[in-house]
Tab-separated table of C-alpha atoms in Angstrom:
chain	number	residue	atom	x	y	z
A	1	UNK	CA	-12.276	-2.685	7.592
A	2	UNK	CA	-12.415	-5.174	10.759
A	3	UNK	CA	-14.514	-7.165	11.223
A	4	UNK	CA	-14.410	-9.734	14.242
A	5	UNK	CA	-17.149	-12.058	14.800
A	6	UNK	CA	-18.240	-14.143	17.829
A	7	UNK	CA	-14.204	-14.456	18.632
A	8	UNK	CA	-12.727	-17.007	21.249
A	9	UNK	CA	-9.420	-17.391	22.581
A	10	UNK	CA	-7.235	-18.903	24.432
A	11	UNK	CA	-3.806	-19.234	26.456
A	12	UNK	CA	-2.561	-22.470	24.736
A	13	UNK	CA	0.310	-23.724	27.640
A	14	UNK	CA	-2.652	-22.575	30.049
A	15	UNK	CA	-5.879	-24.225	29.009
A	16	UNK	CA	-7.858	-20.635	30.287
A	17	UNK	CA	-11.031	-18.852	27.905
A	18	UNK	CA	-9.458	-15.668	27.874
A	19	UNK	CA	-11.459	-14.239	25.373
A	20	UNK	CA	-15.583	-15.527	24.850
A	21	UNK	CA	-17.010	-14.064	21.660
A	22	UNK	CA	-15.934	-10.633	20.755
A	23	UNK	CA	-18.032	-9.064	17.585
A	24	UNK	CA	-16.250	-5.833	16.779
A	25	UNK	CA	-16.550	-3.409	13.852
A	26	UNK	CA	-13.898	-0.602	13.313
A	27	UNK	CA	-14.885	1.303	10.075
A	28	UNK	CA	-12.432	3.425	7.089
A	29	UNK	CA	-11.537	6.697	8.583
A	30	UNK	CA	-13.372	5.910	12.667
A	31	UNK	CA	-11.196	5.677	16.158
A	32	UNK	CA	-13.106	2.734	18.254
A	33	UNK	CA	-12.131	2.710	21.430
A	34	UNK	CA	-11.813	-0.081	23.666
A	35	UNK	CA	-12.020	-0.187	27.794
A	36	UNK	CA	-11.900	-2.329	30.345
A	37	UNK	CA	-10.454	-3.513	33.445
A	38	UNK	CA	-7.846	-5.164	34.281
A	39	UNK	CA	-8.203	-9.091	32.916
A	40	UNK	CA	-11.652	-8.210	30.598
A	41	UNK	CA	-9.799	-8.937	27.297
A	42	UNK	CA	-8.793	-5.957	26.241
A	43	UNK	CA	-4.867	-6.630	24.577
A	44	UNK	CA	-5.305	-10.165	24.302
A	45	UNK	CA	-7.489	-8.710	22.012
A	46	UNK	CA	-4.734	-6.789	20.128
A	47	UNK	CA	-2.476	-10.128	20.716
A	48	UNK	CA	-4.287	-12.594	19.080
A	49	UNK	CA	-5.312	-9.749	16.008
A	50	UNK	CA	-1.573	-9.002	15.088
A	51	UNK	CA	-0.096	-12.825	15.171
A	52	UNK	CA	1.435	-12.929	18.866
A	53	UNK	CA	2.986	-16.936	20.591
A	54	UNK	CA	1.188	-18.599	23.215
A	55	UNK	CA	-2.796	-17.923	21.933
A	56	UNK	CA	-4.883	-20.830	20.448
A	57	UNK	CA	-8.730	-19.059	18.447
A	58	UNK	CA	-10.906	-21.564	19.324
A	59	UNK	CA	-14.247	-19.679	16.751
A	60	UNK	CA	-14.298	-17.423	15.489
A	61	UNK	CA	-13.321	-15.081	12.527
A	62	UNK	CA	-11.487	-12.151	12.049
A	63	UNK	CA	-10.743	-9.690	8.484
A	64	UNK	CA	-9.690	-7.430	7.580
A	65	UNK	CA	-10.142	-5.775	4.191
A	66	UNK	CA	-12.622	-8.471	3.904
A	67	UNK	CA	-9.163	-10.741	4.361
A	68	UNK	CA	-8.860	-13.604	6.290
A	69	UNK	CA	-5.307	-12.752	9.519
A	70	UNK	CA	-6.154	-15.326	11.483
A	71	UNK	CA	-3.750	-17.771	9.762
A	72	UNK	CA	-1.401	-15.265	8.762
A	73	UNK	CA	1.517	-14.715	10.008
A	74	UNK	CA	2.347	-11.655	11.890
A	75	UNK	CA	4.962	-9.855	8.510
A	76	UNK	CA	1.890	-10.975	6.654
A	77	UNK	CA	-0.520	-9.172	8.582
A	78	UNK	CA	1.388	-5.942	8.774
A	79	UNK	CA	2.060	-6.157	5.152
A	80	UNK	CA	-1.839	-6.094	5.147
A	81	UNK	CA	-2.032	-2.912	6.717
A	82	UNK	CA	-2.003	-4.218	10.219
A	83	UNK	CA	0.088	-2.123	12.972
A	84	UNK	CA	0.172	-1.843	16.604
A	85	UNK	CA	1.750	0.128	19.122
A	86	UNK	CA	2.941	-2.029	22.447
A	87	UNK	CA	2.330	-1.272	25.935
A	88	UNK	CA	5.800	-1.205	26.317
A	89	UNK	CA	7.497	-1.115	23.244
A	90	UNK	CA	11.091	-2.882	22.782
A	91	UNK	CA	14.962	-2.026	22.783
A	92	UNK	CA	16.507	-3.671	20.494
A	93	UNK	CA	20.645	-2.769	20.969
A	94	UNK	CA	22.843	-2.740	17.963
A	95	UNK	CA	19.928	-1.231	15.862
A	96	UNK	CA	19.788	1.639	13.934
A	97	UNK	CA	16.302	3.450	14.229
A	98	UNK	CA	17.503	4.509	10.806
A	99	UNK	CA	18.323	1.223	9.443
A	100	UNK	CA	14.807	-0.654	10.771
A	101	UNK	CA	12.068	1.808	9.635
A	102	UNK	CA	13.476	1.794	6.173
A	103	UNK	CA	14.653	-1.764	6.084
A	104	UNK	CA	10.415	-1.887	7.971
A	105	UNK	CA	8.654	-0.005	5.123
A	106	UNK	CA	10.686	-1.514	2.507
A	107	UNK	CA	9.644	-5.146	3.675
A	108	UNK	CA	6.352	-4.648	3.320
A	109	UNK	CA	6.740	-2.217	-0.273
A	110	UNK	CA	8.320	-5.868	-1.714
A	111	UNK	CA	5.519	-7.743	-0.298
A	112	UNK	CA	3.370	-5.841	-1.769
A	113	UNK	CA	4.971	-6.110	-4.848
A	114	UNK	CA	5.545	-1.999	-5.084
A	115	UNK	CA	9.302	-1.223	-5.374
A	116	UNK	CA	11.269	0.069	-2.574
A	117	UNK	CA	11.706	3.161	-0.777
A	118	UNK	CA	15.185	5.166	-2.335
A	119	UNK	CA	17.970	5.585	0.457
A	120	UNK	CA	17.488	9.379	-0.828
A	121	UNK	CA	13.723	9.528	-0.913
A	122	UNK	CA	13.691	7.886	2.419
A	123	UNK	CA	16.002	10.540	4.279
A	124	UNK	CA	13.021	13.259	3.000
A	125	UNK	CA	11.133	11.493	3.853
A	126	UNK	CA	11.409	10.807	7.640
A	127	UNK	CA	13.173	13.651	8.388
A	128	UNK	CA	9.506	15.526	7.890
A	129	UNK	CA	7.739	13.269	9.880
A	130	UNK	CA	10.817	13.249	13.306
A	131	UNK	CA	9.987	17.294	12.395
A	132	UNK	CA	6.112	17.070	13.088
A	133	UNK	CA	6.336	14.241	16.167
A	134	UNK	CA	9.807	15.967	17.382
A	135	UNK	CA	12.316	13.571	17.195
A	136	UNK	CA	15.400	14.573	16.971
A	137	UNK	CA	18.416	13.575	14.904
A	138	UNK	CA	20.376	11.927	17.271
A	139	UNK	CA	17.061	9.347	18.560
A	140	UNK	CA	17.100	8.079	14.561
A	141	UNK	CA	20.674	7.474	14.477
A	142	UNK	CA	20.325	5.612	18.193
A	143	UNK	CA	19.412	2.142	18.321
A	144	UNK	CA	16.493	1.664	18.394
A	145	UNK	CA	14.188	2.517	21.711
A	146	UNK	CA	17.886	1.683	23.771
A	147	UNK	CA	18.293	4.414	25.730
A	148	UNK	CA	15.035	6.101	25.000
A	149	UNK	CA	13.052	7.759	27.828
A	150	UNK	CA	8.844	6.397	27.675
A	151	UNK	CA	7.571	9.205	26.240
A	152	UNK	CA	10.000	8.491	23.096
A	153	UNK	CA	9.327	5.088	22.522
A	154	UNK	CA	6.025	5.882	22.705
A	155	UNK	CA	6.779	9.014	19.962
A	156	UNK	CA	9.008	6.835	18.390
A	157	UNK	CA	6.141	4.045	17.807
A	158	UNK	CA	3.992	6.683	16.272
A	159	UNK	CA	6.974	7.275	14.163
A	160	UNK	CA	7.349	3.694	12.521
A	161	UNK	CA	3.450	4.244	12.556
A	162	UNK	CA	3.220	7.421	10.380
A	163	UNK	CA	6.287	5.677	8.577
A	164	UNK	CA	4.521	2.590	7.371
A	165	UNK	CA	1.105	3.740	7.454
A	166	UNK	CA	-1.112	1.364	7.555
A	167	UNK	CA	-4.670	0.640	7.272
A	168	UNK	CA	-5.638	-0.366	11.062
A	169	UNK	CA	-4.026	0.561	13.792
A	170	UNK	CA	-4.330	-0.637	16.816
A	171	UNK	CA	-2.423	1.628	20.447
A	172	UNK	CA	-2.272	-1.136	23.043
A	173	UNK	CA	-1.987	0.541	26.126
A	174	UNK	CA	-0.883	3.131	24.593
A	175	UNK	CA	-1.065	5.791	26.979
A	176	UNK	CA	0.589	4.159	29.995
A	177	UNK	CA	3.964	5.077	31.587
A	178	UNK	CA	3.688	8.993	29.964
A	179	UNK	CA	2.997	12.418	31.617
A	180	UNK	CA	1.278	15.215	30.749
A	181	UNK	CA	3.389	16.452	28.009
A	182	UNK	CA	4.256	13.940	26.470
A	183	UNK	CA	0.467	11.973	26.440
A	184	UNK	CA	-0.177	14.802	24.396
A	185	UNK	CA	2.128	15.262	22.139
A	186	UNK	CA	1.861	11.347	21.013
A	187	UNK	CA	-2.088	12.073	20.527
A	188	UNK	CA	-1.002	14.872	18.672
A	189	UNK	CA	0.507	12.498	16.438
A	190	UNK	CA	-1.446	9.661	16.546
A	191	UNK	CA	-4.718	12.680	15.716
A	192	UNK	CA	-2.879	13.899	12.355
A	193	UNK	CA	-2.370	10.303	10.828
A	194	UNK	CA	-6.824	10.399	10.941
A	195	UNK	CA	-7.730	9.641	7.555
A	196	UNK	CA	-10.776	8.833	5.604
A	197	UNK	CA	-9.465	4.998	4.815
A	198	UNK	CA	-7.702	4.624	7.602
A	199	UNK	CA	-9.049	2.677	11.256
A	200	UNK	CA	-8.238	3.429	14.455
A	201	UNK	CA	-8.375	0.509	17.096
A	202	UNK	CA	-7.299	2.461	21.446
A	203	UNK	CA	-7.633	0.259	24.086
A	204	UNK	CA	-7.187	1.928	27.237
A	205	UNK	CA	-7.683	2.020	30.578
A	206	UNK	CA	-8.312	5.308	32.050
A	207	UNK	CA	-10.800	8.395	29.456
A	208	UNK	CA	-7.496	10.407	29.538
A	209	UNK	CA	-6.118	9.427	26.316
A	210	UNK	CA	-9.655	10.076	25.207
A	211	UNK	CA	-9.718	14.137	25.725
A	212	UNK	CA	-6.992	13.853	23.481
A	213	UNK	CA	-7.488	11.127	20.859
A	214	UNK	CA	-10.848	11.486	20.078
A	215	UNK	CA	-13.177	8.219	19.406
A	216	UNK	CA	-16.155	7.776	17.320
A	217	UNK	CA	-17.184	4.570	19.656
A	218	UNK	CA	-16.189	3.675	23.015
A	219	UNK	CA	-16.727	-0.159	23.671
A	220	UNK	CA	-17.014	-1.494	27.402
A	221	UNK	CA	-15.014	-4.783	28.034
A	222	UNK	CA	-15.898	-6.974	30.645
A	223	UNK	CA	-15.189	-11.180	31.229
A	224	UNK	CA	-13.703	-11.055	27.311
A	225	UNK	CA	-16.617	-9.992	25.882
A	226	UNK	CA	-17.300	-6.512	25.047
A	227	UNK	CA	-20.625	-5.716	27.672
A	228	UNK	CA	-21.573	-1.682	26.510
A	229	UNK	CA	-21.273	0.008	23.601
A	230	UNK	CA	-21.720	4.129	22.979
A	231	UNK	CA	-19.698	7.262	21.811
A	232	UNK	CA	-17.946	9.048	24.202
A	233	UNK	CA	-20.444	10.267	26.798
A	234	UNK	CA	-19.827	6.229	27.893
A	235	UNK	CA	-15.284	6.806	28.449
A	236	UNK	CA	-17.386	9.920	30.585
A	237	UNK	CA	-19.330	7.522	32.229
A	238	UNK	CA	-16.011	5.148	33.334
A	239	UNK	CA	-14.895	7.724	34.830
A	240	UNK	CA	-17.338	9.003	37.010
A	241	UNK	CA	-18.172	5.671	37.816
A	242	UNK	CA	-16.255	3.234	37.118
A	243	UNK	CA	-16.892	-0.053	35.526
A	244	UNK	CA	-18.874	-2.355	38.362
A	245	UNK	CA	-22.479	-0.816	36.870
A	246	UNK	CA	-21.365	-1.744	33.537
A	247	UNK	CA	-20.253	-5.175	33.631
A	248	UNK	CA	-22.358	-7.556	31.555
A	249	UNK	CA	-25.438	-8.529	34.504
A	250	UNK	CA	-24.674	-5.570	36.633
């Protein structure tokens, strides 16, 4: 599904190398987790995959379902099936949650040559999915993320993911700022979206999120590269011993 080969990336403004040869394959139906210390390149990888400005790819490739995504605009990547859940979801004052979501869903359908979702169909679907995520109707009517708690913002992103039905879901430290109950609820929403034709890339500092979103594969990133790959037990090893012994050359 997602195939990354020898990816090198630098910051445009500082001419500083961040990713230094990342190789990664995320298969359909699998959850891959990336862990690593601050500054290892985890979030940069998610930004580059989603098309954020400020980064320059100097070598390597990244494909989604066989399509080269690095030359695509962010909206083209989204239409191709990619979704990024932010560490800090942004607020959009003046734009209603329902309006935003329906516009996003229909923009992607139009880009794929599919029929747009009618108002009646959209309302039925979003109410069902919001109920599953314990999002009340009032949240749907408010401006996007405005006045939302940290947990509400993350649940709202999971709702966006549920409505857009992406092929690849990238979660960038989605556990940041969540209490135990909110993290459990968000994780349940993510787990409900697991399917044989959808892949997940979960980026996190801590093993605690992986207690709820069980990964198939765990990668450790250090100094811009993936230095070790293993099963869920690798996350427990990090929890017990930290990252130092897993860094390259240790």
